[in-house]
């Protein structure tokens, strides 16, 4: 069965600090997809990134970067030089390949607070 | 482009009443998902449709919950009768997926905050 674990429930940092959000997943499939979503205080869910299981290249998008390591079943998210606007709950999610496997299984989320 | 549209944004009703939540997916997306978010259980899938056909309803809590997708541009989630434990935020999402499994990102509506008194 699929499972996503985000062990950090809450993280608090000061603006301009770097912060890494951890995500560990479990799946029996060899083909799967990993996602990160952001939920700001306004409540909507915003898609950030998708990775497939065959692509272990790290990705950088501005201040955001993602480190995918199959060997440790981890897909960690780093925010460099954090800003107050980064304050949100961040969710890691997993879906599997194959027809009928499209549902997202979410972790419990990590609440990030960036203080000025 | 319009995103996923959910209505109402907030609903407060008394126990035992029927509740209907509505969702309009992004045009061209052929998969539609209903999720529920609570403090205790987090985000969990209730049901999803592909090409208007229910594919996985294993997350529907019980017979009080039902969902329909009569056409590609509209879906409803109904709770009858409602109970206080149904209080949660209900999200609808859509994606342009189909043959490739879960490889497409899901785009979420703003959610319906439901309170059952």
GROMACS .gro file of C-alpha atoms in nm:
model
  233
    1UNK     CA    1   0.000   0.000   0.000
    2UNK     CA    2   0.109   0.355  -0.058
    3UNK     CA    3   0.217   0.574   0.227
    4UNK     CA    4   0.371   0.918   0.260
    5UNK     CA    5   0.535   1.032   0.580
    6UNK     CA    6   0.620   1.389   0.666
    7UNK     CA    7   0.779   1.357   1.005
    8UNK     CA    8   0.808   1.731   1.068
    9UNK     CA    9   0.474   1.857   1.189
   10UNK     CA   10   0.577   2.218   1.232
   11UNK     CA   11   0.889   2.419   1.151
   12UNK     CA   12   0.957   2.776   1.248
   13UNK     CA   13   1.242   2.978   1.096
   14UNK     CA   14   1.350   3.337   1.069
   15UNK     CA   15   1.335   3.509   0.735
   16UNK     CA   16   1.635   3.442   0.504
   17UNK     CA   17   1.711   3.109   0.666
   18UNK     CA   18   1.720   2.798   0.449
   19UNK     CA   19   1.473   2.525   0.541
   20UNK     CA   20   1.428   2.166   0.427
   21UNK     CA   21   1.100   1.979   0.445
   22UNK     CA   22   1.134   1.602   0.457
   23UNK     CA   23   0.919   1.348   0.275
   24UNK     CA   24   0.952   0.970   0.283
   25UNK     CA   25   0.727   0.747   0.078
   26UNK     CA   26   0.635   0.380   0.043
   27UNK     CA   27   0.508   0.206  -0.268
   28UNK     CA   28   0.536  -0.135  -0.427
   29UNK     CA   29   0.519   0.004  -0.780
   30UNK     CA   30   0.830   0.067  -0.984
   31UNK     CA   31   0.659   0.351  -1.167
   32UNK     CA   32   0.512   0.625  -0.954
   33UNK     CA   33   0.486   1.001  -0.928
   34UNK     CA   34   0.569   1.237  -0.647
   35UNK     CA   35   0.425   1.582  -0.588
   36UNK     CA   36   0.453   1.878  -0.357
   37UNK     CA   37   0.161   2.107  -0.288
   38UNK     CA   38   0.144   2.430  -0.089
   39UNK     CA   39  -0.155   2.531   0.122
   40UNK     CA   40  -0.127   2.897   0.230
   41UNK     CA   41  -0.339   3.035   0.514
   42UNK     CA   42  -0.612   3.121   0.262
   43UNK     CA   43  -0.670   2.747   0.226
   44UNK     CA   44  -0.629   2.664  -0.142
   45UNK     CA   45  -0.396   2.387  -0.258
   46UNK     CA   46  -0.130   2.498  -0.503
   47UNK     CA   47   0.068   2.253  -0.714
   48UNK     CA   48   0.445   2.305  -0.692
   49UNK     CA   49   0.620   2.015  -0.862
   50UNK     CA   50   0.583   1.663  -1.002
   51UNK     CA   51   0.858   1.402  -1.035
   52UNK     CA   52   0.838   1.057  -1.189
   53UNK     CA   53   1.022   0.761  -1.046
   54UNK     CA   54   1.261   0.735  -1.339
   55UNK     CA   55   1.392   1.086  -1.307
   56UNK     CA   56   1.619   1.133  -1.009
   57UNK     CA   57   1.764   1.462  -1.122
   58UNK     CA   58   1.736   1.733  -0.865
   59UNK     CA   59   1.530   2.031  -0.967
   60UNK     CA   60   1.565   2.396  -0.888
   61UNK     CA   61   1.306   2.665  -0.943
   62UNK     CA   62   1.409   2.999  -0.808
   63UNK     CA   63   1.443   2.966  -0.432
   64UNK     CA   64   1.287   2.620  -0.436
   65UNK     CA   65   1.476   2.296  -0.490
   66UNK     CA   66   1.385   1.932  -0.466
   67UNK     CA   67   1.606   1.631  -0.390
   68UNK     CA   68   1.471   1.293  -0.501
   69UNK     CA   69   1.657   0.984  -0.381
   70UNK     CA   70   1.510   0.645  -0.466
   71UNK     CA   71   1.765   0.466  -0.251
   72UNK     CA   72   1.615   0.623   0.061
   73UNK     CA   73   1.260   0.669  -0.077
   74UNK     CA   74   1.280   1.038  -0.007
   75UNK     CA   75   1.169   1.349  -0.190
   76UNK     CA   76   1.281   1.648   0.013
   77UNK     CA   77   1.201   2.012  -0.052
   78UNK     CA   78   1.434   2.299   0.030
   79UNK     CA   79   1.347   2.666   0.040
   80UNK     CA   80   1.651   2.890   0.019
   81UNK     CA   81   1.645   3.233   0.179
   82UNK     CA   82   1.295   3.186   0.314
   83UNK     CA   83   1.043   3.469   0.309
   84UNK     CA   84   0.735   3.543   0.515
   85UNK     CA   85   0.520   3.462   0.211
   86UNK     CA   86   0.652   3.105   0.225
   87UNK     CA   87   0.453   3.049   0.544
   88UNK     CA   88   0.210   2.770   0.461
   89UNK     CA   89   0.142   2.402   0.506
   90UNK     CA   90   0.335   2.193   0.257
   91UNK     CA   91   0.213   1.852   0.147
   92UNK     CA   92   0.405   1.574  -0.020
   93UNK     CA   93   0.195   1.329  -0.222
   94UNK     CA   94   0.231   1.008  -0.420
   95UNK     CA   95   0.038   0.849  -0.704
   96UNK     CA   96   0.099   0.531  -0.894
   97UNK     CA   97   0.096   0.449  -1.262
   98UNK     CA   98  -0.171   0.249  -1.435
   99UNK     CA   99  -0.534   0.307  -1.506
  100UNK     CA  100  -0.730   0.344  -1.186
  101UNK     CA  101  -0.429   0.454  -0.983
  102UNK     CA  102  -0.460   0.826  -1.019
  103UNK     CA  103  -0.550   0.915  -0.664
  104UNK     CA  104  -0.306   1.119  -0.461
  105UNK     CA  105  -0.198   0.983  -0.125
  106UNK     CA  106  -0.091   1.276   0.088
  107UNK     CA  107   0.137   1.308   0.386
  108UNK     CA  108   0.003   1.486   0.692
  109UNK     CA  109   0.178   1.806   0.593
  110UNK     CA  110   0.445   2.028   0.746
  111UNK     CA  111   0.341   2.369   0.871
  112UNK     CA  112   0.614   2.620   0.795
  113UNK     CA  113   0.618   2.954   0.971
  114UNK     CA  114   0.866   3.213   0.852
  115UNK     CA  115   0.905   3.495   1.101
  116UNK     CA  116   1.027   3.841   1.001
  117UNK     CA  117  -0.823   3.033  -1.779
  118UNK     CA  118  -1.079   2.935  -1.518
  119UNK     CA  119  -0.964   2.691  -1.257
  120UNK     CA  120  -1.171   2.432  -1.075
  121UNK     CA  121  -1.483   2.600  -0.942
  122UNK     CA  122  -1.651   2.480  -0.626
  123UNK     CA  123  -1.971   2.596  -0.463
  124UNK     CA  124  -2.065   2.690  -0.206
  125UNK     CA  125  -1.747   2.817  -0.040
  126UNK     CA  126  -1.900   2.780   0.304
  127UNK     CA  127  -2.196   2.579   0.424
  128UNK     CA  128  -2.339   2.569   0.773
  129UNK     CA  129  -2.634   2.342   0.833
  130UNK     CA  130  -2.798   2.138   1.103
  131UNK     CA  131  -2.751   1.770   1.161
  132UNK     CA  132  -2.983   1.559   0.952
  133UNK     CA  133  -3.008   1.801   0.663
  134UNK     CA  134  -2.907   1.713   0.310
  135UNK     CA  135  -2.590   1.883   0.183
  136UNK     CA  136  -2.492   1.912  -0.182
  137UNK     CA  137  -2.148   2.027  -0.288
  138UNK     CA  138  -2.082   2.122  -0.648
  139UNK     CA  139  -1.778   2.120  -0.872
  140UNK     CA  140  -1.696   2.237  -1.221
  141UNK     CA  141  -1.363   2.094  -1.342
  142UNK     CA  142  -1.120   2.265  -1.576
  143UNK     CA  143  -1.239   2.232  -1.933
  144UNK     CA  144  -1.067   1.945  -2.109
  145UNK     CA  145  -0.972   1.763  -1.792
  146UNK     CA  146  -1.112   1.412  -1.794
  147UNK     CA  147  -1.042   1.308  -1.435
  148UNK     CA  148  -1.222   1.454  -1.136
  149UNK     CA  149  -1.148   1.392  -0.770
  150UNK     CA  150  -1.323   1.465  -0.441
  151UNK     CA  151  -1.101   1.493  -0.131
  152UNK     CA  152  -1.183   1.568   0.230
  153UNK     CA  153  -0.949   1.748   0.470
  154UNK     CA  154  -0.979   1.717   0.847
  155UNK     CA  155  -0.736   1.780   1.128
  156UNK     CA  156  -0.748   1.418   1.238
  157UNK     CA  157  -0.719   1.241   0.904
  158UNK     CA  158  -0.555   1.500   0.681
  159UNK     CA  159  -0.631   1.496   0.309
  160UNK     CA  160  -0.799   1.180   0.188
  161UNK     CA  161  -0.959   1.079  -0.138
  162UNK     CA  162  -1.331   1.012  -0.130
  163UNK     CA  163  -1.397   0.923  -0.493
  164UNK     CA  164  -1.266   0.988  -0.838
  165UNK     CA  165  -1.412   0.979  -1.187
  166UNK     CA  166  -1.249   0.929  -1.524
  167UNK     CA  167  -1.451   1.028  -1.829
  168UNK     CA  168  -1.755   1.069  -1.600
  169UNK     CA  169  -1.731   0.710  -1.473
  170UNK     CA  170  -1.656   0.642  -1.104
  171UNK     CA  171  -1.325   0.457  -1.084
  172UNK     CA  172  -1.243   0.442  -0.715
  173UNK     CA  173  -1.501   0.511  -0.445
  174UNK     CA  174  -1.324   0.321  -0.170
  175UNK     CA  175  -1.281   0.639   0.031
  176UNK     CA  176  -1.652   0.718   0.056
  177UNK     CA  177  -1.721   0.688   0.428
  178UNK     CA  178  -2.062   0.529   0.418
  179UNK     CA  179  -2.393   0.515   0.237
  180UNK     CA  180  -2.478   0.866   0.348
  181UNK     CA  181  -2.228   0.991   0.093
  182UNK     CA  182  -2.293   0.979  -0.281
  183UNK     CA  183  -2.129   1.143  -0.581
  184UNK     CA  184  -2.233   1.189  -0.939
  185UNK     CA  185  -2.082   1.322  -1.256
  186UNK     CA  186  -2.362   1.357  -1.511
  187UNK     CA  187  -2.139   1.525  -1.768
  188UNK     CA  188  -1.780   1.634  -1.824
  189UNK     CA  189  -1.833   1.977  -1.672
  190UNK     CA  190  -2.018   1.909  -1.349
  191UNK     CA  191  -2.004   1.689  -1.042
  192UNK     CA  192  -2.186   1.677  -0.711
  193UNK     CA  193  -2.108   1.529  -0.372
  194UNK     CA  194  -2.412   1.474  -0.156
  195UNK     CA  195  -2.439   1.392   0.213
  196UNK     CA  196  -2.776   1.274   0.338
  197UNK     CA  197  -2.837   1.284   0.629
  198UNK     CA  198  -2.546   1.498   0.747
  199UNK     CA  199  -2.377   1.448   1.084
  200UNK     CA  200  -2.143   1.670   1.288
  201UNK     CA  201  -1.849   1.439   1.209
  202UNK     CA  202  -1.888   1.528   0.842
  203UNK     CA  203  -1.761   1.878   0.920
  204UNK     CA  204  -1.450   1.929   0.708
  205UNK     CA  205  -1.314   2.107   0.404
  206UNK     CA  206  -1.411   1.928   0.084
  207UNK     CA  207  -1.190   1.979  -0.219
  208UNK     CA  208  -1.260   1.901  -0.579
  209UNK     CA  209  -0.967   1.856  -0.818
  210UNK     CA  210  -0.929   1.779  -1.185
  211UNK     CA  211  -0.649   1.660  -1.410
  212UNK     CA  212  -0.597   1.586  -1.778
  213UNK     CA  213  -0.496   1.228  -1.708
  214UNK     CA  214  -0.629   0.896  -1.834
  215UNK     CA  215  -0.397   0.645  -1.987
  216UNK     CA  216  -0.085   0.730  -1.794
  217UNK     CA  217  -0.209   0.674  -1.447
  218UNK     CA  218  -0.137   0.939  -1.189
  219UNK     CA  219   0.127   1.123  -1.383
  220UNK     CA  220  -0.053   1.454  -1.425
  221UNK     CA  221  -0.081   1.714  -1.151
  222UNK     CA  222  -0.422   1.764  -1.004
  223UNK     CA  223  -0.554   2.117  -0.990
  224UNK     CA  224  -0.766   2.194  -0.687
  225UNK     CA  225  -1.063   2.419  -0.631
  226UNK     CA  226  -1.075   2.653  -0.334
  227UNK     CA  227  -1.272   2.401  -0.130
  228UNK     CA  228  -1.604   2.403   0.053
  229UNK     CA  229  -1.584   2.452   0.428
  230UNK     CA  230  -1.870   2.247   0.570
  231UNK     CA  231  -1.993   2.278   0.926
  232UNK     CA  232  -2.265   2.049   1.056
  233UNK     CA  233  -2.416   2.170   1.383
   0.00000   0.00000   0.00000
